[in-house]
Amino acid sequence: MPLCVVGSLAIDHLITPRGEYPNCLGGSASYFSYVASFFAPVRLVGVVGQDFPQTSWDTLKSRKNIDTSGVQVQPGKTFYWKGEYSADMNSRETLDVQLGVFGEFDPVVPEQFKDSELVFLGNAPPAVQRKVLQQVPKPKLSVCDTMDLWINIAKPELLHLLKEVDGVVMNDSEATLLTGDKTMVGAGRRILDLGPKFVVVKKGEHGAMLFSEFGVVTTPAYPIEDLVDPTGAGDTFAGGMMGYLAGAGRLDHAAFKRALAYGTVVASFTCEGFSLDRLKKLTRKDIEDRFVLFREMLNL
Amino acid sequence: MPLCVVGSLAIDHLITPRGEYPNCLGGSASYFSYVASFFAPVRLVGVVGQDFPQTSWDTLKSRKNIDTSGVQVQPGKTFYWKGEYSADMNSRETLDVQLGVFGEFDPVVPEQFKDSELVFLGNAPPAVQRKVLQQVPKPKLSVCDTMDLWINIAKPELLHLLKEVDGVVMNDSEATLLTGDKTMVGAGRRILDLGPKFVVVKKGEHGAMLFSEFGVVTTPAYPIEDLVDPTGAGDTFAGGMMGYLAGAGRLDHAAFKRALAYGTVVASFTCEGFSLDRLKKLTRKDIEDRFVLFREMLNL
């Protein structure tokens, strides 16, 4: 089933305890589409400035499963983010952010993308996410991401969006910010009450939780030995999850559980290198091999 | 295989967002032995004062699998702990603690307990834990718990102990305190380097991790809907884990994975009531039913 993703494409400057990595490919939609393309055709909608590096284009276009015809090139600068992680890499500080052309992003879903059966609305203002949803009239599955900023400054729009999508993916601190509930079982349930049919709460090194009519599923993170850079872990988690569902062509509960596991597995690879470096060396076989280890670890 | 546990027996005064519960049964060995007794015969070594309530004796003696003949009754007061949990119950503050007879606890392992094949050294000064180990000469499996206090004030003794036991169970903040490593994969590995053959790191609502020569196993917590009082969750986790191993009579890697899962399941019941209230209504069938749900949740 074809999968359409809308989100940011960025130039990142990353600082982690493992080193500094300037001028690299970043953005939620970059990470998402790259890993999702291992599972299914991905249609990418986004915007970059004229400074978007050729190497970043090359990275995206190296994946035959990614259709970049929905990426607009606008006069101006590409979204830029510079961030530094704490010693344990569980928190990070934004040192510089320049929205550039992403600040005025008016997403246009190309005609040939409108029959997408799965849609992922990467982090963007909820009003922008809703605009996308209106352009893809009948997806079988629509899922949005969000962030603390929109919960703080655009909550009414976000609540609107949550009534229109099938599912939402957010991290634990955002789930608490949105609901006021510090327990994840509680926060997840409260978000379900806001409209979506399912909620995925990402907990970083502590894994993820899925809330739906079938109850709660918790899954741990894959224990990696070599944490280099967690940037994009959440986006690749979503990309692996949605990509798996698109590739499997099934949206039942068992498929969702596997989708969480594939999201977990690809996110673990993401953390093993700066930017998309580890992912660029990834093969479908690497993913399957680690999935088998993960399944075995959880098999009682 | 008979299991011997040494640890505290206490009178607790608990305050959680769900209410206040004074003068109830507490202590690491109470929780541990109660749940372990669902799986195997448990030999309990501890000390109480003359004020230890008859209702608490009744609770322990109601479990035919618990042999309380190793509990000394000393002149003086029973260990008393009063604590209050934060709104999300992820942290707690000690409001009052009086060691009473536990402060001078000189554990004596009765003759009839000395052939125990599994030994669990509940939280106590490392020097006291080592004394117990010397009295049970050849266990097939010895495991200790510890706490931040001993890491801070008795680290050399604790490091000695870690070279003598087969395994150690501690929570995430203690693992970080002991190793200086804030990532659990890192901290767990470093503790292995200190001597034990395996390390279990308890992460509360985020589950647990097992480190051994077979690598890392992570398991999530069982998602409970009705969190009443987390007191004893860590102790019952250890009790379910050790109890399962004792009952299964196997100490291979597959048994350890299942043991983690049983620990997780019994800990989830503990949190559903104050003190041991939920556990007192528990049946082996309840445990098995929830284990099946947990296994199914993790089954990919």
Coordinates of C-alpha atoms in Angstrom, one line a residue:
Chain A
M1 CA 0.0 0.0 0.0
P2 CA 1.6 3.3 -1.0
L3 CA 2.6 5.5 1.9
C4 CA 2.7 9.3 1.8
V5 CA 4.7 11.3 4.4
V6 CA 4.8 15.0 4.9
G7 CA 7.3 16.6 7.2
S8 CA 10.6 18.5 7.5
L9 CA 13.8 18.1 5.5
A10 CA 16.6 19.8 7.3
I11 CA 20.3 20.6 7.6
D12 CA 21.4 19.5 11.1
H13 CA 24.4 20.3 13.2
L14 CA 24.7 17.6 15.8
I15 CA 26.7 17.5 19.0
T16 CA 26.7 14.4 21.1
P17 CA 29.2 13.0 23.7
R18 CA 30.5 11.0 20.7
G19 CA 31.5 14.0 18.6
E20 CA 30.3 16.9 16.5
Y21 CA 28.7 16.5 13.1
P22 CA 27.9 19.7 11.2
N23 CA 25.9 20.2 8.0
C24 CA 24.3 16.8 7.7
L25 CA 20.9 15.6 6.5
G26 CA 18.2 15.9 9.1
G27 CA 14.4 16.4 9.4
S28 CA 11.6 14.1 10.4
A29 CA 10.6 13.3 6.9
S30 CA 14.1 12.4 5.8
Y31 CA 14.6 9.9 8.6
F32 CA 11.0 8.6 8.2
S33 CA 11.0 8.1 4.4
Y34 CA 14.5 6.6 4.4
V35 CA 13.7 3.7 6.6
A36 CA 10.1 3.3 5.5
S37 CA 11.4 2.8 1.9
F38 CA 12.9 -0.6 3.0
F39 CA 9.3 -1.9 3.4
A40 CA 7.1 -0.1 0.8
P41 CA 7.0 2.8 -1.8
V42 CA 7.2 6.1 0.0
R43 CA 5.9 9.4 -1.4
L44 CA 7.7 12.3 0.2
V45 CA 6.1 15.8 0.5
G46 CA 8.3 18.6 1.9
V47 CA 10.1 21.8 1.2
V48 CA 13.8 22.7 1.0
G49 CA 15.7 25.8 0.2
Q50 CA 18.2 26.3 -2.6
D51 CA 21.0 25.4 -0.2
F52 CA 19.9 21.8 0.3
P53 CA 23.1 19.9 -0.2
Q54 CA 23.4 17.7 -3.3
T55 CA 24.7 14.9 -1.0
S56 CA 21.4 15.0 0.9
W57 CA 19.5 14.8 -2.4
D58 CA 21.7 11.9 -3.3
T59 CA 20.9 10.1 -0.1
L60 CA 17.2 10.4 -0.5
K61 CA 17.3 9.6 -4.3
S62 CA 19.5 6.5 -3.7
R63 CA 16.4 4.8 -2.3
K64 CA 14.4 3.8 -5.4
N65 CA 11.3 3.4 -3.2
I66 CA 11.3 7.1 -2.4
D67 CA 9.4 9.3 -4.8
T68 CA 10.8 12.9 -4.2
S69 CA 8.5 14.6 -6.7
G70 CA 6.5 16.1 -3.9
V71 CA 9.5 18.0 -2.5
Q72 CA 9.3 21.7 -3.3
V73 CA 12.5 23.7 -3.8
Q74 CA 11.9 27.3 -2.7
P75 CA 14.0 30.4 -2.8
G76 CA 15.6 30.8 0.6
K77 CA 17.3 28.6 3.2
T78 CA 16.5 25.0 4.3
F79 CA 15.3 24.4 7.8
Y80 CA 18.3 24.4 10.0
W81 CA 18.7 22.8 13.5
K82 CA 21.7 22.8 15.8
G83 CA 21.4 20.7 19.0
E84 CA 23.6 19.3 21.7
Y85 CA 22.8 16.2 23.8
S86 CA 23.4 15.7 27.5
A87 CA 26.0 13.2 28.7
D88 CA 23.4 10.3 28.9
M89 CA 21.8 11.5 25.6
N90 CA 18.4 11.4 27.2
S91 CA 17.9 15.1 26.8
R92 CA 19.0 17.7 24.3
E93 CA 19.3 21.4 24.0
T94 CA 18.5 23.4 20.8
L95 CA 21.4 25.7 20.3
D96 CA 20.1 27.2 17.0
V97 CA 17.0 26.8 14.9
Q98 CA 16.2 28.6 11.7
L99 CA 12.9 27.6 10.1
G100 CA 13.8 29.1 6.6
V101 CA 11.4 28.0 3.9
F102 CA 9.8 25.5 6.3
G103 CA 8.4 28.4 8.2
E104 CA 6.1 29.2 5.3
F105 CA 5.5 25.6 4.2
D106 CA 2.3 25.3 2.3
P107 CA 2.2 21.6 1.6
V108 CA 0.9 20.6 -1.9
V109 CA 0.2 16.9 -2.3
P110 CA 0.9 16.0 -6.0
E111 CA -2.0 14.6 -8.0
Q112 CA -0.1 11.2 -8.3
F113 CA 0.1 11.0 -4.5
K114 CA -3.6 11.5 -3.7
D115 CA -4.4 7.8 -3.8
S116 CA -2.0 7.1 -1.0
E117 CA -3.5 4.5 1.3
L118 CA -1.4 5.4 4.3
V119 CA -0.5 9.0 5.3
F120 CA 1.9 10.1 7.9
L121 CA 1.8 13.7 9.0
G122 CA 5.2 14.4 10.4
N123 CA 5.8 17.2 13.0
A124 CA 4.4 20.5 11.6
P125 CA 1.8 23.0 12.8
P126 CA -1.5 21.2 13.2
A127 CA -3.1 23.5 10.7
V128 CA -0.6 22.5 8.1
Q129 CA -1.1 18.8 9.0
R130 CA -4.8 19.2 8.5
K131 CA -4.3 20.8 5.1
V132 CA -2.5 17.7 4.0
L133 CA -5.2 15.5 5.3
Q134 CA -7.7 17.4 3.2
Q135 CA -5.7 16.7 0.1
V136 CA -5.6 12.9 0.6
P137 CA -9.3 12.2 0.7
K138 CA -9.6 8.6 1.7
P139 CA -6.5 7.0 3.3
K140 CA -7.0 3.7 4.9
L141 CA -4.7 4.9 7.7
S142 CA -3.8 8.4 8.7
V143 CA -1.3 9.1 11.5
C144 CA 0.1 12.3 12.9
D145 CA 3.1 13.2 15.0
T146 CA 3.2 16.4 17.0
M147 CA 5.5 18.2 19.5
D148 CA 5.4 20.2 22.7
L149 CA 5.5 23.5 20.8
W150 CA 2.1 22.8 19.2
I151 CA 0.6 21.5 22.4
N152 CA 1.6 24.8 23.9
I153 CA 0.7 27.3 21.2
A154 CA -1.8 25.5 18.9
K155 CA -3.8 23.2 21.2
P156 CA -7.3 23.9 19.7
E157 CA -6.0 23.1 16.2
L158 CA -4.2 20.0 17.5
L159 CA -7.4 18.7 19.2
H160 CA -9.2 19.2 15.9
L161 CA -6.6 17.2 14.2
L162 CA -6.8 14.4 16.7
K163 CA -10.5 13.9 15.8
E164 CA -9.6 13.6 12.1
V165 CA -6.7 11.1 12.2
D166 CA -6.8 7.4 12.9
G167 CA -3.7 7.5 15.1
V168 CA -1.2 9.7 16.7
V169 CA 2.5 9.1 17.7
M170 CA 4.1 11.3 20.3
N171 CA 6.8 11.0 23.0
D172 CA 6.2 10.5 26.7
S173 CA 6.8 14.1 27.8
E174 CA 4.4 15.3 25.1
A175 CA 1.7 12.8 26.2
T176 CA 2.1 14.2 29.7
L177 CA 2.0 17.8 28.6
L178 CA -1.1 17.1 26.5
T179 CA -3.1 15.3 29.2
G180 CA -1.6 16.4 32.5
D181 CA -1.2 12.7 33.4
K182 CA 2.4 11.6 34.3
T183 CA 1.7 7.9 34.1
M184 CA 1.9 6.6 30.5
V185 CA -1.0 4.1 30.9
G186 CA -3.1 7.0 32.1
A187 CA -1.9 9.5 29.5
G188 CA -2.3 7.1 26.6
R189 CA -5.9 6.3 27.7
R190 CA -6.7 10.0 27.9
I191 CA -5.4 10.7 24.4
L192 CA -7.6 7.9 23.1
D193 CA -10.5 9.8 24.6
L194 CA -9.6 12.8 22.4
G195 CA -10.5 11.0 19.3
P196 CA -7.8 8.8 17.6
K197 CA -8.4 5.1 17.3
F198 CA -4.9 4.4 18.5
V199 CA -2.0 6.2 20.2
V200 CA 1.6 5.3 20.2
V201 CA 3.7 6.8 23.0
K202 CA 7.5 6.7 22.4
K203 CA 9.6 6.5 25.5
G204 CA 13.1 6.6 24.0
E205 CA 15.4 4.0 25.7
H206 CA 12.4 2.7 27.5
G207 CA 10.6 1.6 24.4
A208 CA 7.0 2.4 23.2
M209 CA 3.4 1.8 24.1
L210 CA 0.4 1.2 21.9
F211 CA -3.1 2.1 23.1
S212 CA -6.1 1.0 21.1
E213 CA -9.5 -0.8 21.4
F214 CA -7.4 -4.0 21.9
G215 CA -5.8 -2.6 25.1
V216 CA -2.3 -1.7 25.8
V217 CA 0.9 -3.1 24.2
T218 CA 4.3 -2.2 25.6
T219 CA 7.4 -3.0 23.9
P220 CA 11.0 -2.4 25.1
A221 CA 13.7 -0.6 23.1
Y222 CA 16.2 -2.9 21.4
P223 CA 19.3 -2.7 23.7
I224 CA 22.1 -1.2 21.7
E225 CA 25.7 -1.3 22.8
D226 CA 27.0 1.6 20.8
L227 CA 24.9 4.8 21.2
V228 CA 26.4 7.5 18.9
D229 CA 23.5 9.9 18.1
P230 CA 19.8 9.5 19.0
T231 CA 18.7 12.1 16.5
G232 CA 15.9 10.7 14.3
A233 CA 15.2 7.7 16.5
G234 CA 11.6 8.7 17.0
D235 CA 11.1 9.6 13.3
T236 CA 12.6 6.3 12.2
F237 CA 10.5 4.5 14.8
A238 CA 7.5 6.0 13.1
G239 CA 8.9 5.3 9.6
G240 CA 9.6 1.6 10.4
M241 CA 6.1 1.2 11.9
M242 CA 4.2 2.9 9.1
G243 CA 6.5 1.3 6.5
Y244 CA 5.9 -2.1 7.8
L245 CA 2.2 -1.7 7.8
A246 CA 2.3 -0.3 4.2
G247 CA 4.4 -3.3 3.1
A248 CA 2.4 -5.9 5.0
G249 CA -0.9 -4.5 3.5
R250 CA -2.6 -5.5 6.8
L251 CA -3.9 -3.2 9.6
D252 CA -5.0 -5.7 12.2
H253 CA -3.8 -5.8 15.8
A254 CA -1.1 -8.4 15.1
A255 CA 0.3 -6.3 12.3
F256 CA 0.4 -3.3 14.6
K257 CA 2.4 -5.3 17.2
R258 CA 4.9 -6.3 14.5
A259 CA 5.0 -2.7 13.2
L260 CA 6.0 -1.5 16.7
A261 CA 8.8 -4.0 16.7
Y262 CA 10.1 -3.0 13.3
G263 CA 9.9 0.6 14.4
T264 CA 12.0 -0.3 17.4
V265 CA 14.5 -2.2 15.3
V266 CA 15.1 0.5 12.7
A267 CA 15.3 3.2 15.5
S268 CA 18.1 1.2 17.2
F269 CA 20.1 1.3 14.0
T270 CA 19.6 5.0 13.7
C271 CA 21.2 5.6 17.1
E272 CA 24.4 3.7 16.0
G273 CA 25.6 6.5 13.8
F274 CA 25.4 10.3 13.2
S275 CA 22.6 11.6 11.0
L276 CA 21.6 8.8 8.6
D277 CA 25.1 7.4 8.4
R278 CA 24.2 4.0 9.9
L279 CA 21.0 3.8 7.9
K280 CA 22.9 4.4 4.6
K281 CA 24.7 1.1 5.2
L282 CA 21.6 -0.8 6.2
T283 CA 20.1 -3.7 4.3
R284 CA 16.7 -5.3 4.6
K285 CA 18.6 -8.4 5.8
D286 CA 20.1 -6.4 8.6
I287 CA 16.6 -5.3 9.7
E288 CA 15.3 -8.9 9.5
D289 CA 18.2 -10.3 11.4
R290 CA 17.8 -7.8 14.3
F291 CA 14.0 -8.3 14.2
V292 CA 14.6 -12.1 14.7
L293 CA 16.9 -11.3 17.7
F294 CA 14.3 -8.9 19.1
R295 CA 11.5 -11.4 18.7
E296 CA 13.6 -14.1 20.3
M297 CA 14.5 -11.8 23.2
L298 CA 10.8 -11.3 23.9
N299 CA 9.7 -14.8 23.3
L300 CA 8.7 -16.5 26.5
Chain B
M1 CA 14.6 -26.2 44.9
P2 CA 14.3 -24.6 48.4
L3 CA 14.8 -20.9 48.5
C4 CA 16.1 -18.9 51.4
V5 CA 15.5 -15.2 51.7
V6 CA 17.0 -12.8 54.2
G7 CA 15.8 -9.3 54.6
S8 CA 13.6 -6.8 56.4
L9 CA 10.2 -7.3 58.0
A10 CA 8.6 -4.0 58.7
I11 CA 5.7 -1.9 59.8
D12 CA 4.9 0.6 57.1
H13 CA 2.9 3.8 57.0
L14 CA 2.2 4.5 53.4
I15 CA 0.9 7.6 51.7
T16 CA 0.1 7.6 48.0
P17 CA -2.2 9.8 45.9
R18 CA -4.7 7.0 46.4
G19 CA -4.8 7.4 50.2
E20 CA -3.1 6.8 53.5
Y21 CA -2.4 3.4 55.0
P22 CA -0.9 3.2 58.4
N23 CA 0.5 0.3 60.4
C24 CA 0.6 -2.3 57.6
L25 CA 2.9 -5.1 56.8
G26 CA 6.1 -4.1 54.9
G27 CA 9.7 -4.9 54.4
S28 CA 11.6 -6.5 51.5
A29 CA 11.5 -10.0 52.9
S30 CA 7.8 -9.9 53.5
Y31 CA 6.9 -9.0 50.0
F32 CA 9.6 -11.3 48.6
S33 CA 8.6 -14.4 50.5
Y34 CA 4.9 -13.9 50.1
V35 CA 5.0 -14.0 46.3
A36 CA 7.9 -16.5 46.0
S37 CA 5.7 -18.9 48.0
F38 CA 3.4 -19.3 45.1
F39 CA 6.2 -21.1 43.2
A40 CA 8.3 -22.9 45.8
P41 CA 9.0 -23.5 49.5
V42 CA 10.5 -20.3 51.0
R43 CA 12.7 -20.1 54.1
L44 CA 12.5 -16.8 55.7
V45 CA 15.2 -15.3 57.8
G46 CA 14.7 -11.9 59.5
V47 CA 14.0 -10.1 62.8
V48 CA 11.0 -8.3 64.3
G49 CA 10.3 -6.6 67.5
Q50 CA 7.8 -7.6 70.1
D51 CA 5.4 -5.1 68.5
F52 CA 5.1 -7.0 65.2
P53 CA 1.4 -7.2 64.7
Q54 CA -0.4 -10.5 65.0
T55 CA -2.2 -9.7 61.7
S56 CA 1.3 -9.5 60.0
W57 CA 2.2 -12.9 61.5
D58 CA -1.1 -14.3 60.2
T59 CA -0.4 -13.0 56.7
L60 CA 3.0 -14.6 56.5
K61 CA 1.9 -17.9 58.2
S62 CA -1.2 -18.1 55.9
R63 CA 1.2 -19.2 53.2
K64 CA 2.0 -22.8 53.9
N65 CA 5.1 -22.6 51.7
I66 CA 6.7 -20.0 54.0
D67 CA 8.8 -21.4 56.8
T68 CA 9.0 -18.6 59.4
S69 CA 11.2 -20.5 61.8
G70 CA 14.2 -18.3 60.9
V71 CA 12.4 -15.1 62.1
Q72 CA 13.9 -13.9 65.4
V73 CA 11.7 -12.0 67.8
Q74 CA 13.9 -9.5 69.7
P75 CA 13.1 -7.2 72.5
G76 CA 12.4 -3.7 71.0
K77 CA 10.6 -2.3 68.1
T78 CA 10.1 -3.6 64.6
F79 CA 11.7 -1.7 61.6
Y80 CA 9.3 1.1 60.9
W81 CA 9.1 3.1 57.6
K82 CA 6.8 6.0 56.7
G83 CA 6.9 7.2 53.2
E84 CA 4.9 9.4 50.8
Y85 CA 4.8 9.1 47.0
S86 CA 4.8 11.8 44.4
A87 CA 1.7 12.5 42.2
D88 CA 3.0 10.2 39.5
M89 CA 4.3 7.6 42.1
N90 CA 7.6 7.5 40.3
S91 CA 9.4 8.9 43.4
R92 CA 8.9 8.8 47.1
E93 CA 10.1 10.6 50.2
T94 CA 10.9 8.9 53.5
L95 CA 9.0 10.8 56.2
D96 CA 10.2 8.7 59.1
V97 CA 12.4 5.6 59.5
Q98 CA 13.2 3.8 62.7
L99 CA 15.5 0.8 62.3
G100 CA 14.5 -0.7 65.7
V101 CA 15.8 -4.3 66.1
F102 CA 16.7 -4.4 62.4
G103 CA 19.5 -2.0 63.2
E104 CA 21.4 -4.6 65.2
F105 CA 20.3 -7.5 63.0
D106 CA 22.7 -10.4 63.2
P107 CA 21.2 -13.0 60.9
V108 CA 21.3 -16.6 61.9
V109 CA 20.5 -19.1 59.3
P110 CA 18.8 -22.1 61.1
E111 CA 20.5 -25.5 60.6
Q112 CA 17.5 -26.8 58.6
F113 CA 17.9 -23.9 56.1
K114 CA 21.5 -24.5 55.3
D115 CA 20.9 -26.8 52.4
S116 CA 19.0 -24.1 50.5
E117 CA 19.8 -24.2 46.9
L118 CA 18.8 -20.6 46.1
V119 CA 19.6 -17.7 48.4
F120 CA 18.3 -14.2 48.1
L121 CA 20.0 -11.5 50.2
G122 CA 17.5 -8.7 50.5
N123 CA 18.5 -5.2 51.1
A124 CA 20.7 -5.0 54.2
P125 CA 24.3 -3.7 54.9
P126 CA 26.6 -5.7 52.6
A127 CA 28.5 -6.9 55.7
V128 CA 25.3 -8.5 57.0
Q129 CA 24.5 -10.0 53.6
R130 CA 28.0 -11.5 53.4
K131 CA 27.5 -13.1 56.8
V132 CA 24.4 -14.9 55.5
L133 CA 26.3 -16.1 52.5
Q134 CA 28.9 -17.7 54.7
Q135 CA 26.2 -19.7 56.5
V136 CA 24.7 -21.2 53.4
P137 CA 27.9 -22.8 52.0
K138 CA 26.9 -24.1 48.6
P139 CA 23.8 -22.6 47.0
K140 CA 23.3 -23.2 43.3
L141 CA 22.3 -19.6 43.0
S142 CA 23.0 -16.6 45.3
V143 CA 21.5 -13.2 44.5
C144 CA 21.7 -9.9 46.4
D145 CA 19.8 -6.7 46.4
T146 CA 21.3 -3.4 47.5
M147 CA 20.4 0.2 47.9
D148 CA 21.8 3.7 47.4
L149 CA 22.7 4.0 51.1
W150 CA 25.2 1.1 51.0
I151 CA 26.7 2.3 47.7
N152 CA 27.3 5.6 49.4
I153 CA 28.5 4.4 52.8
A154 CA 29.7 0.8 52.4
K155 CA 31.0 0.6 48.8
P156 CA 34.1 -1.5 49.6
E157 CA 32.0 -4.1 51.4
L158 CA 29.5 -4.1 48.6
L159 CA 32.2 -4.6 45.9
H160 CA 33.4 -7.6 48.0
L161 CA 29.9 -9.0 48.1
L162 CA 29.5 -8.6 44.3
K163 CA 32.5 -10.9 43.8
E164 CA 30.9 -13.6 46.0
V165 CA 27.3 -13.7 44.6
D166 CA 26.1 -15.1 41.4
G167 CA 23.8 -12.2 40.6
V168 CA 22.6 -8.8 41.8
V169 CA 19.3 -7.0 41.5
M170 CA 19.2 -3.3 41.8
N171 CA 17.2 -0.4 40.4
D172 CA 18.2 2.0 37.7
S173 CA 19.2 4.9 39.8
E174 CA 21.4 2.6 42.0
A175 CA 23.0 1.1 38.9
T176 CA 23.9 4.6 37.8
L177 CA 25.1 5.6 41.3
L178 CA 27.3 2.5 41.4
T179 CA 28.9 2.8 38.0
G180 CA 28.6 6.5 37.0
D181 CA 26.9 5.4 33.8
K182 CA 23.5 6.9 33.1
T183 CA 22.7 4.5 30.2
M184 CA 21.3 1.2 31.5
V185 CA 23.0 -0.8 28.8
G186 CA 26.3 0.7 29.9
A187 CA 25.7 0.5 33.6
G188 CA 24.6 -3.1 33.4
R189 CA 27.7 -4.1 31.6
R190 CA 29.9 -2.3 34.1
I191 CA 28.3 -4.1 37.0
L192 CA 29.0 -7.4 35.2
D193 CA 32.6 -6.4 35.2
L194 CA 32.5 -6.1 39.0
G195 CA 32.1 -9.8 39.4
P196 CA 28.5 -11.2 39.3
K197 CA 27.5 -13.6 36.6
F198 CA 24.3 -11.7 36.0
V199 CA 22.7 -8.3 36.8
V200 CA 19.1 -7.4 36.8
V201 CA 18.3 -3.7 36.6
K202 CA 14.8 -2.8 37.7
K203 CA 13.3 0.3 36.0
G204 CA 9.9 0.5 37.6
E205 CA 7.2 1.4 35.1
H206 CA 9.8 0.9 32.4
G207 CA 10.4 -2.8 33.1
A208 CA 13.7 -4.6 33.7
M209 CA 16.9 -5.6 32.0
L210 CA 18.9 -8.7 32.5
F211 CA 22.7 -8.7 31.7
S212 CA 24.6 -12.0 31.5
E213 CA 27.0 -13.9 29.3
F214 CA 24.0 -14.4 26.9
G215 CA 23.7 -10.7 26.3
V216 CA 21.0 -8.3 27.3
V217 CA 17.3 -9.0 27.7
T218 CA 14.9 -6.2 28.2
T219 CA 11.3 -6.7 29.3
P220 CA 8.7 -4.1 29.7
A221 CA 6.5 -3.6 32.8
Y222 CA 3.0 -5.1 32.7
P223 CA 0.7 -2.2 31.9
I224 CA -1.6 -1.9 34.9
E225 CA -4.7 0.3 34.9
D226 CA -5.1 0.8 38.6
L227 CA -1.9 2.0 40.3
V228 CA -2.7 2.2 44.0
D229 CA 0.7 1.8 45.8
P230 CA 4.0 0.8 44.3
T231 CA 5.6 -0.2 47.6
G232 CA 7.1 -3.6 47.4
A233 CA 7.0 -3.8 43.6
G234 CA 10.8 -4.2 43.4
D235 CA 10.8 -6.8 46.2
T236 CA 8.0 -8.8 44.6
F237 CA 9.7 -8.6 41.3
A238 CA 12.7 -10.3 42.9
G239 CA 10.4 -12.7 44.7
G240 CA 8.6 -13.7 41.6
M241 CA 11.9 -14.1 39.7
M242 CA 13.6 -16.2 42.3
G243 CA 10.5 -18.1 43.2
Y244 CA 10.0 -19.1 39.6
L245 CA 13.6 -20.3 39.3
A246 CA 13.3 -22.3 42.5
G247 CA 10.0 -23.9 41.4
A248 CA 11.2 -24.6 37.8
G249 CA 14.4 -26.2 39.1
R250 CA 16.2 -24.8 36.1
L251 CA 18.8 -22.1 35.9
D252 CA 19.3 -21.8 32.1
H253 CA 18.9 -18.7 30.0
A254 CA 15.3 -19.5 29.0
A255 CA 14.3 -20.0 32.6
F256 CA 15.8 -16.6 33.5
K257 CA 13.8 -14.9 30.8
R258 CA 10.6 -16.5 32.1
A259 CA 11.7 -15.6 35.7
L260 CA 11.9 -12.0 34.6
A261 CA 8.4 -12.2 33.2
Y262 CA 6.9 -13.8 36.4
G263 CA 8.6 -11.2 38.4
T264 CA 7.0 -8.5 36.2
V265 CA 3.6 -10.1 36.6
V266 CA 3.6 -10.4 40.4
A267 CA 5.0 -6.9 40.7
S268 CA 2.1 -5.6 38.7
F269 CA -0.4 -7.2 41.2
T270 CA 1.5 -5.7 44.1
C271 CA 0.9 -2.2 42.8
E272 CA -2.9 -2.7 42.6
G273 CA -3.4 -2.5 46.4
F274 CA -1.8 -1.0 49.5
S275 CA 0.8 -3.1 51.3
L276 CA 0.2 -6.8 50.5
D277 CA -3.6 -6.4 50.2
R278 CA -3.8 -7.3 46.5
L279 CA -1.4 -10.2 47.0
K280 CA -3.5 -11.7 49.8
K281 CA -6.3 -12.2 47.3
L282 CA -3.9 -13.6 44.7
T283 CA -4.1 -17.2 43.4
R284 CA -1.6 -19.1 41.3
K285 CA -4.2 -19.1 38.5
D286 CA -4.3 -15.2 38.6
I287 CA -0.5 -15.2 38.1
E288 CA -0.7 -17.8 35.3
D289 CA -3.6 -15.9 33.5
R290 CA -1.7 -12.6 33.6
F291 CA 1.5 -14.4 32.5
V292 CA -0.3 -15.7 29.4
L293 CA -1.6 -12.1 28.6
F294 CA 2.0 -10.8 29.1
R295 CA 3.5 -13.5 26.9
E296 CA 0.8 -12.9 24.2
M297 CA 1.5 -9.1 24.4
L298 CA 5.2 -9.7 23.7
N299 CA 4.7 -12.5 21.1
L300 CA 5.6 -11.2 17.6

